[in-house]
Amino acid sequence: MNERHADCDYIVVGSGAGGGTVAARLAEEGFRVILLEAGGDPRRLHGGDAIDPTGNRLPDDYDVPVFHAISTENNAMKWDYYVRHYADDAQQRRDPKFVETVDGTKVDGIFYPRAGTLGGCTAHNAMIMVYPHNEDWDGIAQLTGDSSWSSQCMRQYFQKLENCHHRPLYRWLKKLLGVNPTRHGFDGWLQTEVAIPKAALEDEDLDKVIAESAVTAFRTSGNEIERLGAFIQSKGDPNDWRLVVGNAEGVRYTPLATRGHQRMGTRERVLDVAQRHPDRLRIELDALATRVLFDGEQAIGVEYLKGERLYRAHGGNAGGAGEMRQIFAAREVILCGGAFNTPQLLMLSGIGPADELQKHGIPVRVDLPGVGRNLQDRYEVGVVNRMNFDHWWALEGAKFAKGDPQYQQWEKDRSGVYTTNGAVLALIKRSYPDRPLPDLFCFGLLGLFRGYFPGYSKLFPEHLNYLTWCILKAHTNNRGGRITLRTTDPRDPPDINFHYFEEGTDATGEDLESVVAGIKFVRTLTKPLKTRGLIAEEELPGEAVQTDNDLRDFVRNQSWGHHASCTCAIGPREQGGVLDSRFRVYGVKGLRVADASVFPRIPGFFIVSAVYMIGEKAADVIATDARAGR
């Protein structure tokens, strides 16, 4: 396209961990960027929670770390998807979280919270920053033959974006002597911290739980000397390069993406860059992308609807039609809508499986069967324990709302338990010794959490005497999930089915067995607490669920996920790949993807750190190509 007719150099669709990162970095590199976001600014919106949807909890639901669960049900910024875990309806209905209708609308699925707001899902996630495994990056390098994806190369992007504030000694050594064996970043834009509130340390019951669990985990995990050495060296930091290289297991703390113990994400990043470079970065809020515009094979722009709450997954959806607009880019369009919306937008633009497009009467621009396929996620379950007291001392008087004692402490000096995300201890381990990588991340949460369903966040202020051990199964084998169009209306969410366990591609059943092993391991941690009378009852899976077969049924029926990814995978086109190693969509020019959908296999434990890195790498690649005239 002739540059004098273009609105910018690059259009970026979506402001989450991938899109916000790539847009901000390209603007810093001197390019003109327009960032389209379907929602508004979460700190300037007005929205209530599941208890009072008409009230207003913003900006607190965004700012206060411990409010992250409530933020997923904040009416102003939530996108409520209802997904299938199974095509088999009888199996799906065994999940107590299954919902048939919501406000009179048939949904027939499991609540899957997403955020339609500036910052994307960085506006409501649990802020956990845990680095992926090196094998995740080396696998892409091997698949594509592109050595820039190697784990050694990829670490530089983590260092480029991170501003680590939880390893002060190494921060000092790096600044004064240039010594940095941790390979943390200390000068990046995303601050990471650790919150260990004094109130938690003074809670005797909580101290006993942490101490008992840590000692039990240490004794039952094997290789005690090796793990003790790793712990001393890293101080429990899961992102220390020396532990990453060794795929270390053991007790860990959870670094959070916070600045001054207040949420930080791509919202802060893009607003900062737009303020510093108003001539380069324009943020267009309330802009729902509807299709990519082409001139022949060249992507030249984006058509979008201007208006508030247009996407029909949006909480309190007004159902408006919006105003149709178009913008044009001189160089490229970069899609960063995430694992659900990016394949939807590609298919609406005529790029995807030909049979799927033809079924909806969409002219086929590129027959690309991999679009919307390869959908992957974690499997998660909770071991829920009711404690033998009324409330945790650290949560006395807590209402998880403005004005309670803990909020007042947070508001006054950013201290107390509300600086945390509720997790008190984490453990990384292999479900079985022969697993190639640690695949379980188990963390203790002060609260009742049994997965996602409408109103789930109300349980936290209503139940202050619970300990939930969340078990996250990473490196899943199942690649059988799929995104398909529901309609051709871009305001309608797509159909989403993860095809769990036997419906998927894990022929050996390793995923299921690993989650069962995780439950059994967590029960070894809680057994001493029961013996000492701290736990009154295990409510889930429950005392009656003991045999392996019973545990397998529990996992099949009640597991969930919230790290959707891999639906526009990098890889050879003939193997179902959608993108080449430089994020370019096959079959067209000037169109790239940079979000959670690009991974061939789901990485690490909590994928947001990897998606931030994707944004940095994509910006690097795009800027390099532009300067080389490619």
XYZ file of C-alpha atoms in Angstrom:
630
model
C 0.000 0.000 0.000
C 1.180 3.533 -0.749
C 2.450 4.838 2.574
C 0.890 8.299 2.217
C -2.586 6.692 2.316
C -1.842 4.615 5.402
C -2.833 5.510 8.969
C 0.294 3.909 10.451
C 3.107 1.462 9.813
C 1.640 -1.379 11.885
C -1.794 -2.259 13.196
C -1.778 -4.469 16.298
C -5.056 -6.160 17.249
C -5.274 -6.906 20.981
C -3.445 -5.365 23.940
C -2.650 -8.437 26.068
C 0.740 -9.884 26.975
C 1.613 -10.394 23.306
C -0.077 -7.441 21.605
C 0.645 -4.767 24.193
C 4.278 -5.822 24.317
C 4.826 -5.840 20.543
C 2.972 -2.547 19.998
C 4.924 -0.698 22.693
C 8.294 -2.037 21.536
C 7.682 -1.225 17.860
C 6.718 2.329 18.815
C 9.922 2.647 20.851
C 11.813 1.432 17.792
C 10.504 4.395 15.813
C 7.505 2.912 13.970
C 3.986 4.326 13.881
C 1.584 1.875 15.528
C -2.172 1.759 16.067
C -3.242 -0.619 18.829
C -6.859 -1.813 18.650
C -8.487 -2.992 21.878
C -12.098 -4.166 22.048
C -12.561 -2.992 25.652
C -11.873 0.103 27.700
C -9.289 1.111 30.307
C -9.921 -1.012 33.439
C -8.859 1.779 35.785
C -11.380 4.177 34.222
C -14.344 1.847 33.780
C -17.302 1.367 36.132
C -18.188 -2.203 37.026
C -19.418 -4.421 39.836
C -18.726 -8.018 40.802
C -20.703 -11.245 40.975
C -22.363 -10.095 44.218
C -23.380 -6.642 42.948
C -22.976 -6.349 39.152
C -24.459 -2.846 39.140
C -22.003 -1.484 41.708
C -18.461 -0.301 41.172
C -15.297 -2.040 42.373
C -12.894 -0.411 39.948
C -10.072 0.479 39.942
C -9.576 -1.724 43.045
C -10.440 -4.988 41.290
C -7.675 -4.187 38.841
C -5.132 -2.791 41.303
C -5.305 -5.032 44.395
C -3.445 -8.311 43.797
C -5.643 -10.488 46.000
C -8.772 -9.322 44.151
C -7.702 -11.102 40.956
C -10.453 -13.739 41.159
C -13.094 -11.078 41.716
C -11.687 -9.109 38.776
C -12.505 -12.017 36.440
C -16.171 -11.450 37.269
C -16.080 -7.669 37.151
C -18.871 -6.666 34.807
C -16.939 -3.865 33.141
C -14.072 -5.885 31.736
C -15.008 -9.572 31.722
C -15.525 -11.703 28.651
C -17.419 -14.829 29.680
C -16.744 -17.807 27.450
C -18.518 -21.113 27.992
C -16.413 -23.942 26.639
C -16.833 -27.661 26.258
C -14.424 -30.081 27.823
C -16.134 -32.950 26.015
C -18.296 -33.441 22.948
C -19.957 -36.325 24.798
C -22.870 -34.607 26.518
C -23.321 -37.225 29.238
C -19.668 -36.932 30.236
C -19.792 -33.135 30.106
C -22.798 -33.016 32.431
C -20.941 -34.954 35.120
C -18.989 -31.798 35.859
C -20.780 -29.885 38.656
C -19.491 -26.667 37.062
C -21.451 -27.342 33.862
C -23.960 -24.578 33.058
C -26.923 -24.947 30.686
C -28.185 -21.366 30.578
C -27.058 -17.937 31.748
C -29.653 -15.153 31.959
C -31.925 -17.161 29.702
C -29.265 -17.789 27.063
C -28.248 -21.365 26.315
C -24.510 -21.876 26.869
C -24.083 -25.615 27.605
C -20.511 -25.320 28.825
C -17.978 -24.500 31.510
C -17.284 -20.889 32.458
C -13.911 -19.785 31.076
C -13.125 -16.201 32.150
C -11.242 -13.898 29.784
C -10.739 -10.134 29.863
C -11.905 -7.698 27.176
C -10.061 -4.614 28.351
C -6.831 -2.676 27.973
C -4.115 -5.126 28.979
C -6.131 -8.175 27.960
C -5.860 -11.016 30.446
C -2.937 -9.317 32.197
C -5.733 -7.182 33.701
C -7.252 -10.078 35.658
C -4.729 -12.908 35.876
C -3.059 -14.082 39.085
C 0.129 -12.210 38.061
C 2.316 -15.318 38.532
C 5.587 -15.031 36.616
C 7.222 -18.447 36.314
C 9.720 -18.964 33.508
C 9.027 -21.759 30.979
C 11.335 -24.710 30.541
C 14.261 -24.372 28.160
C 13.000 -27.380 26.236
C 9.901 -25.373 25.301
C 12.052 -22.978 23.275
C 14.526 -25.581 22.024
C 11.583 -27.584 20.692
C 10.512 -24.680 18.458
C 14.099 -24.215 17.273
C 14.270 -27.885 16.326
C 10.831 -27.875 14.664
C 11.585 -24.819 12.516
C 15.362 -25.067 12.061
C 15.562 -21.482 13.339
C 18.304 -21.225 15.988
C 17.029 -17.832 17.192
C 14.393 -19.826 19.100
C 16.998 -21.676 21.174
C 16.662 -21.350 24.938
C 19.965 -19.496 25.179
C 18.729 -16.870 22.723
C 15.234 -16.625 24.159
C 16.433 -15.825 27.678
C 17.571 -12.430 26.415
C 13.946 -11.435 25.834
C 13.043 -12.297 29.422
C 15.974 -10.204 30.622
C 14.917 -7.401 28.302
C 11.401 -7.152 29.718
C 11.919 -8.008 33.419
C 12.733 -5.559 36.198
C 13.384 -7.993 39.038
C 12.951 -6.629 42.556
C 13.056 -9.900 44.491
C 16.770 -10.742 44.209
C 18.335 -7.572 45.703
C 21.860 -9.000 46.133
C 22.104 -9.972 42.469
C 20.531 -6.684 41.433
C 23.386 -4.949 43.252
C 26.039 -7.292 41.791
C 24.721 -6.730 38.280
C 24.740 -2.973 38.690
C 28.200 -2.668 40.246
C 30.151 -5.569 38.778
C 28.091 -6.815 35.825
C 27.793 -10.218 37.530
C 24.446 -11.935 36.951
C 24.409 -15.749 37.259
C 20.620 -15.656 37.787
C 20.111 -14.114 34.322
C 17.260 -12.041 35.698
C 16.467 -8.755 34.025
C 16.962 -5.719 36.239
C 16.255 -2.882 33.794
C 13.127 -3.953 31.930
C 9.638 -2.498 31.879
C 7.786 -5.276 33.776
C 8.482 -5.229 37.497
C 8.437 -8.506 39.433
C 8.159 -8.758 43.205
C 7.491 -11.261 45.978
C 4.953 -10.530 48.710
C 5.549 -12.180 52.081
C 3.338 -10.148 54.421
C 4.205 -9.768 58.090
C 0.596 -10.656 58.930
C 1.022 -14.036 57.275
C 4.237 -14.695 59.152
C 2.457 -13.906 62.436
C -0.428 -16.294 61.730
C 0.470 -19.331 63.853
C -1.895 -21.692 62.027
C -0.556 -20.576 58.677
C 3.028 -20.936 59.892
C 2.290 -24.524 60.902
C 0.723 -25.282 57.517
C 3.665 -23.848 55.591
C 6.290 -25.482 57.795
C 4.622 -28.903 57.833
C 3.988 -28.868 54.088
C 7.496 -27.720 53.207
C 9.171 -30.316 55.425
C 6.922 -33.102 54.139
C 7.546 -32.092 50.532
C 11.276 -32.052 51.108
C 11.281 -35.492 52.707
C 9.068 -37.177 50.118
C 10.574 -35.773 46.918
C 13.911 -37.614 46.933
C 17.396 -36.266 46.079
C 17.345 -34.260 49.315
C 20.972 -33.083 49.158
C 20.687 -31.938 45.544
C 17.459 -30.092 46.178
C 18.711 -28.495 49.355
C 21.701 -27.161 47.439
C 19.483 -25.800 44.682
C 17.200 -24.149 47.220
C 20.078 -22.479 49.044
C 21.533 -21.236 45.776
C 18.233 -19.856 44.433
C 16.498 -18.919 47.706
C 13.384 -20.584 46.285
C 13.299 -18.436 43.132
C 11.795 -20.514 40.264
C 13.209 -18.158 37.617
C 16.873 -18.359 38.631
C 18.696 -19.427 35.457
C 20.738 -22.003 37.362
C 17.521 -23.809 38.339
C 15.976 -23.377 34.893
C 18.966 -25.055 33.241
C 18.725 -27.981 35.638
C 14.931 -28.407 35.419
C 15.032 -28.272 39.200
C 12.234 -29.484 41.441
C 11.366 -28.436 44.973
C 9.790 -25.772 47.176
C 9.438 -22.378 45.503
C 7.906 -18.960 46.000
C 5.791 -17.330 43.298
C 7.084 -14.069 41.770
C 4.304 -11.656 40.816
C 4.070 -9.000 38.121
C 3.429 -6.089 40.473
C 4.920 -2.653 40.989
C 4.832 -1.473 44.586
C 2.565 -4.483 45.285
C -0.040 -3.250 42.810
C -0.928 -5.072 39.578
C 1.256 -4.315 36.599
C 0.770 -5.489 33.029
C 0.626 -4.339 29.450
C -1.858 -1.603 30.318
C 0.905 0.263 32.137
C 3.374 -0.522 29.368
C 1.352 0.844 26.450
C 0.116 3.917 28.329
C 3.686 4.779 29.298
C 4.934 4.456 25.701
C 1.939 6.371 24.309
C 2.674 9.197 26.728
C 6.350 9.292 25.771
C 5.742 8.813 22.042
C 2.257 10.171 21.239
C 3.233 10.528 17.590
C 4.082 6.827 17.320
C 1.567 4.886 19.428
C -2.165 5.456 19.160
C -4.414 3.340 21.384
C -7.919 2.868 19.982
C -10.219 1.535 22.739
C -13.703 0.053 22.233
C -12.605 -1.213 18.812
C -13.719 -4.769 17.973
C -11.778 -6.105 14.967
C -14.070 -7.856 12.479
C -11.780 -8.841 9.602
C -8.397 -8.246 8.014
C -8.443 -6.207 4.796
C -6.387 -7.324 1.788
C -5.156 -6.006 -1.527
C -4.525 -9.236 -3.404
C -2.286 -11.322 -1.135
C -1.166 -8.306 0.921
C -2.799 -7.490 4.261
C -3.371 -3.747 4.209
C -5.656 -2.993 7.125
C -8.342 -3.945 9.599
C -12.077 -3.421 9.641
C -13.496 -2.894 13.119
C -16.638 -1.926 14.991
C -16.378 1.127 17.210
C -18.469 0.975 20.368
C -18.568 -0.220 23.969
C -19.199 -3.836 24.969
C -19.958 -5.059 21.452
C -18.592 -8.591 21.801
C -21.374 -10.838 23.030
C -19.167 -12.498 25.638
C -18.799 -9.145 27.376
C -20.283 -8.807 30.843
C -23.364 -6.610 30.770
C -23.313 -6.744 26.966
C -25.370 -3.871 25.574
C -25.867 -5.704 22.287
C -25.143 -2.657 20.138
C -24.187 -2.863 16.484
C -21.294 -0.411 16.661
C -19.978 1.891 13.948
C -18.066 0.207 11.125
C -14.631 1.695 10.506
C -11.454 0.805 8.601
C -7.802 1.638 9.197
C -4.822 0.932 6.977
C -1.193 0.013 7.613
C 1.768 0.807 5.392
C 3.660 -2.294 6.502
C 1.823 -5.065 8.364
C -1.105 -6.213 10.451
C -0.265 -8.142 13.639
C -3.017 -10.220 15.274
C -2.751 -10.646 19.051
C -6.280 -11.544 20.102
C -5.315 -14.746 21.907
C -6.034 -18.421 21.428
C -9.788 -17.927 20.955
C -10.083 -14.671 19.038
C -7.103 -14.779 16.688
C -8.250 -17.961 14.888
C -11.785 -16.547 14.839
C -10.553 -13.361 13.144
C -8.441 -15.317 10.656
C -11.394 -17.482 9.676
C -13.681 -14.465 9.333
C -11.006 -13.073 6.990
C -11.043 -16.197 4.810
C -7.965 -17.904 6.278
C -8.496 -21.333 7.803
C -9.798 -24.837 7.072
C -11.612 -24.661 3.722
C -14.441 -26.925 4.860
C -15.079 -24.770 7.928
C -15.114 -21.554 5.885
C -17.331 -22.992 3.162
C -19.809 -24.224 5.764
C -20.360 -20.591 6.742
C -20.265 -19.190 3.222
C -16.937 -17.413 3.721
C -14.831 -17.134 0.539
C -11.600 -19.099 1.010
C -8.567 -16.853 0.713
C -6.090 -19.407 2.111
C -6.902 -23.022 2.920
C -4.961 -23.347 6.168
C -6.251 -26.380 8.102
C -4.239 -25.607 11.249
C -6.188 -22.460 12.115
C -8.237 -23.155 15.238
C -6.834 -26.643 15.721
C -4.165 -27.918 18.137
C -5.968 -26.146 21.031
C -4.166 -26.970 24.277
C -4.460 -26.164 27.966
C -3.395 -27.275 31.414
C -5.384 -29.676 33.494
C -6.055 -28.361 36.987
C -7.874 -29.666 40.030
C -8.182 -28.506 43.616
C -7.789 -30.500 46.824
C -10.074 -28.455 49.073
C -9.714 -28.615 52.851
C -11.921 -26.984 55.475
C -9.793 -25.974 58.427
C -10.601 -26.597 62.087
C -11.060 -22.926 62.976
C -13.341 -20.060 61.925
C -10.852 -18.102 59.849
C -7.189 -17.610 59.163
C -5.905 -15.014 61.608
C -4.380 -13.046 58.736
C -7.883 -12.791 57.185
C -9.763 -11.701 60.308
C -12.465 -9.263 59.241
C -11.633 -9.685 55.555
C -14.448 -8.994 53.121
C -12.254 -8.728 50.018
C -13.599 -5.223 49.507
C -12.703 -1.595 49.958
C -12.600 -0.553 53.603
C -11.932 -3.866 55.346
C -8.853 -4.028 57.627
C -6.637 -5.741 55.069
C -7.631 -3.274 52.338
C -6.859 -0.349 54.601
C -3.396 -1.790 55.208
C -2.820 -2.247 51.480
C -4.119 1.230 50.680
C -2.017 2.886 53.378
C 1.411 1.478 52.619
C 0.982 -1.408 50.141
C 1.502 -4.056 52.830
C -0.462 -6.977 54.267
C -2.031 -10.077 52.778
C -3.742 -8.142 49.978
C -0.322 -7.647 48.360
C -0.380 -11.365 47.517
C -2.477 -13.409 45.106
C -3.456 -15.728 47.956
C -0.788 -18.377 47.323
C 1.358 -19.233 50.350
C 3.634 -22.010 49.102
C 4.474 -23.666 45.788
C 6.089 -26.950 44.814
C 7.465 -28.031 41.449
C 7.913 -31.744 40.782
C 7.603 -34.578 38.318
C 4.385 -36.554 38.534
C 6.423 -39.685 37.840
C 10.219 -40.064 37.848
C 10.314 -40.936 34.136
C 8.595 -37.712 33.023
C 11.149 -35.780 30.913
C 10.380 -32.469 32.660
C 8.823 -31.369 35.951
C 5.140 -31.321 35.066
C 3.321 -30.511 38.300
C 3.033 -27.100 39.907
C 1.222 -27.408 43.231
C 0.413 -24.329 45.267
C -1.447 -23.729 48.496
C -4.177 -21.090 48.341
C -5.929 -19.498 51.329
C -9.467 -19.922 50.099
C -12.117 -22.218 48.693
C -11.437 -22.777 44.999
C -12.895 -25.666 43.026
C -12.679 -24.185 39.546
C -14.581 -21.657 37.459
C -18.359 -21.265 37.402
C -20.590 -18.176 37.454
C -20.267 -16.554 40.868
C -17.225 -18.603 41.931
C -15.425 -15.509 43.212
C -18.118 -14.974 45.881
C -16.738 -17.996 47.751
C -13.541 -16.223 48.778
C -15.039 -13.625 51.143
C -17.675 -16.107 52.321
C -15.235 -18.879 53.322
C -12.190 -17.673 55.251
C -11.228 -21.020 56.785
C -10.219 -23.041 53.714
C -6.947 -24.260 52.280
C -7.008 -25.319 48.638
C -4.049 -27.076 47.081
C -4.258 -26.327 43.366
C -2.583 -28.924 41.164
C -1.530 -27.759 37.719
C -0.482 -30.403 35.199
C 1.868 -28.909 32.606
C 3.335 -30.320 29.379
C 0.074 -32.016 28.541
C 0.014 -34.495 25.672
C -3.504 -33.688 24.484
C -3.561 -31.604 21.281
C -7.135 -32.435 20.334
C -8.922 -29.186 21.169
C -10.491 -27.090 18.425
C -11.946 -23.643 17.769
C -14.690 -23.378 15.139
C -16.982 -20.558 14.097
C -20.415 -20.392 15.652
C -21.645 -17.795 13.146
C -20.136 -15.267 10.751
C -21.084 -12.408 13.083
C -17.785 -11.167 14.578
C -19.641 -10.229 17.760
C -20.437 -13.890 18.488
C -17.834 -15.974 20.373
C -16.663 -19.103 18.536
C -17.370 -22.684 19.530
C -14.599 -24.030 21.787
C -14.051 -27.687 22.671
C -10.919 -28.899 24.432
C -11.754 -32.621 24.024
C -10.320 -33.650 27.383
C -8.554 -36.915 28.158
C -9.945 -39.895 26.207
C -11.611 -37.607 23.629
C -8.257 -36.018 22.824
C -4.937 -37.223 21.437
C -3.267 -38.541 24.605
C -3.432 -42.193 23.595
C -1.362 -43.411 26.562
C -3.450 -41.658 29.217
C -0.368 -40.053 30.789
C -2.135 -36.739 31.409
C -4.843 -38.356 33.515
C -2.372 -40.452 35.499
C -0.210 -37.403 36.191
C -3.096 -35.423 37.677
C -4.043 -38.397 39.845
C -0.428 -38.597 41.028
C -0.599 -34.906 41.887
C -3.633 -35.421 44.116
C -1.933 -38.291 45.897
C 1.182 -36.189 46.445
C -0.783 -33.250 47.864
C -2.516 -35.611 50.249
C 0.897 -36.535 51.673
C 1.312 -32.829 52.476
C -2.054 -32.488 54.182
C -1.952 -35.768 56.134
C 0.216 -34.355 58.970
C -2.114 -31.357 59.201
C -5.064 -33.701 59.701
C -3.137 -35.651 62.315
C -2.476 -32.433 64.225
C -6.106 -31.404 64.024
C -5.616 -28.388 61.760
C -7.790 -29.797 58.968
C -11.398 -30.597 59.825
C -12.315 -32.248 56.520
C -11.154 -32.726 52.962
C -14.203 -31.645 50.965
C -12.739 -32.307 47.502
C -12.087 -34.875 46.186
C -13.471 -36.005 49.575
C -12.639 -38.710 52.057
C -14.649 -41.320 50.117
C -12.600 -40.825 46.938
C -9.544 -42.983 47.550
C -8.946 -45.604 44.858
C -7.085 -44.743 41.677
C -10.229 -45.383 39.640
C -12.252 -43.053 41.863
C -9.564 -40.375 41.530
C -9.501 -40.812 37.749
C -13.259 -40.248 37.618
C -12.918 -37.184 39.841
C -10.274 -35.721 37.516
C -12.270 -36.501 34.363
C -15.377 -34.930 35.838
C -14.048 -31.854 37.609
C -10.732 -30.660 36.140
C -10.463 -27.310 34.393
C -7.942 -25.035 32.697
C -7.250 -21.360 32.021
C -4.166 -21.264 29.768
C -5.679 -21.714 26.306
C -3.013 -21.688 23.599
C -1.575 -23.149 20.376
C -4.443 -22.547 17.890
C -2.272 -20.768 15.265
C 0.887 -22.772 15.743
C 4.351 -22.069 14.415
C 5.575 -24.985 12.346
C 5.707 -26.499 8.854
C 2.505 -25.888 6.930
C 2.311 -29.521 5.869
C 2.282 -30.512 9.565
C -0.616 -28.217 10.427
C 1.461 -25.110 11.059
C -0.140 -21.704 10.575
C 2.953 -19.513 10.999
C 6.582 -19.661 9.982
C 9.307 -19.048 12.541
C 9.054 -15.279 11.972
C 5.355 -15.201 12.965
C 4.174 -14.789 9.335
C 0.857 -16.354 8.332
C 1.310 -18.806 5.457
C -0.220 -17.912 2.103
C -0.476 -14.141 2.549
C 1.868 -11.197 2.998
C 2.014 -8.536 5.682
C 0.113 -10.560 8.298
C 1.617 -11.963 11.512
C 0.417 -13.385 14.836
C 2.067 -12.749 18.215
C 0.081 -14.147 21.139
C -0.590 -17.374 23.061
C -1.868 -19.070 19.911
C 1.598 -19.291 18.281
C 3.058 -22.118 20.391
C 3.230 -25.590 18.827
C 3.118 -27.081 22.352
C 1.911 -25.363 25.501
C 4.962 -24.051 27.389
C 5.988 -24.159 31.039
C 3.542 -23.782 33.903
C 1.978 -20.290 33.687
C 2.181 -19.181 30.079
C 2.042 -15.403 30.525
C 5.830 -15.114 30.940
C 6.289 -16.984 27.645
C 3.697 -14.773 25.906
C 5.468 -11.615 27.079
C 8.636 -13.086 25.546
C 6.750 -13.807 22.314
C 5.806 -10.129 22.145
C 9.413 -9.047 22.588
C 10.734 -11.525 20.033
C 8.049 -10.648 17.503
C 8.854 -6.938 17.806
C 12.542 -7.714 17.328
C 11.877 -9.850 14.238
C 9.419 -7.356 12.713
C 11.750 -4.380 13.223
C 14.688 -6.344 11.795
C 12.671 -7.320 8.710
C 11.511 -3.731 8.191
C 15.021 -2.350 8.322
C 16.234 -5.055 5.951
C 13.481 -4.183 3.498
C 11.737 -7.531 3.896
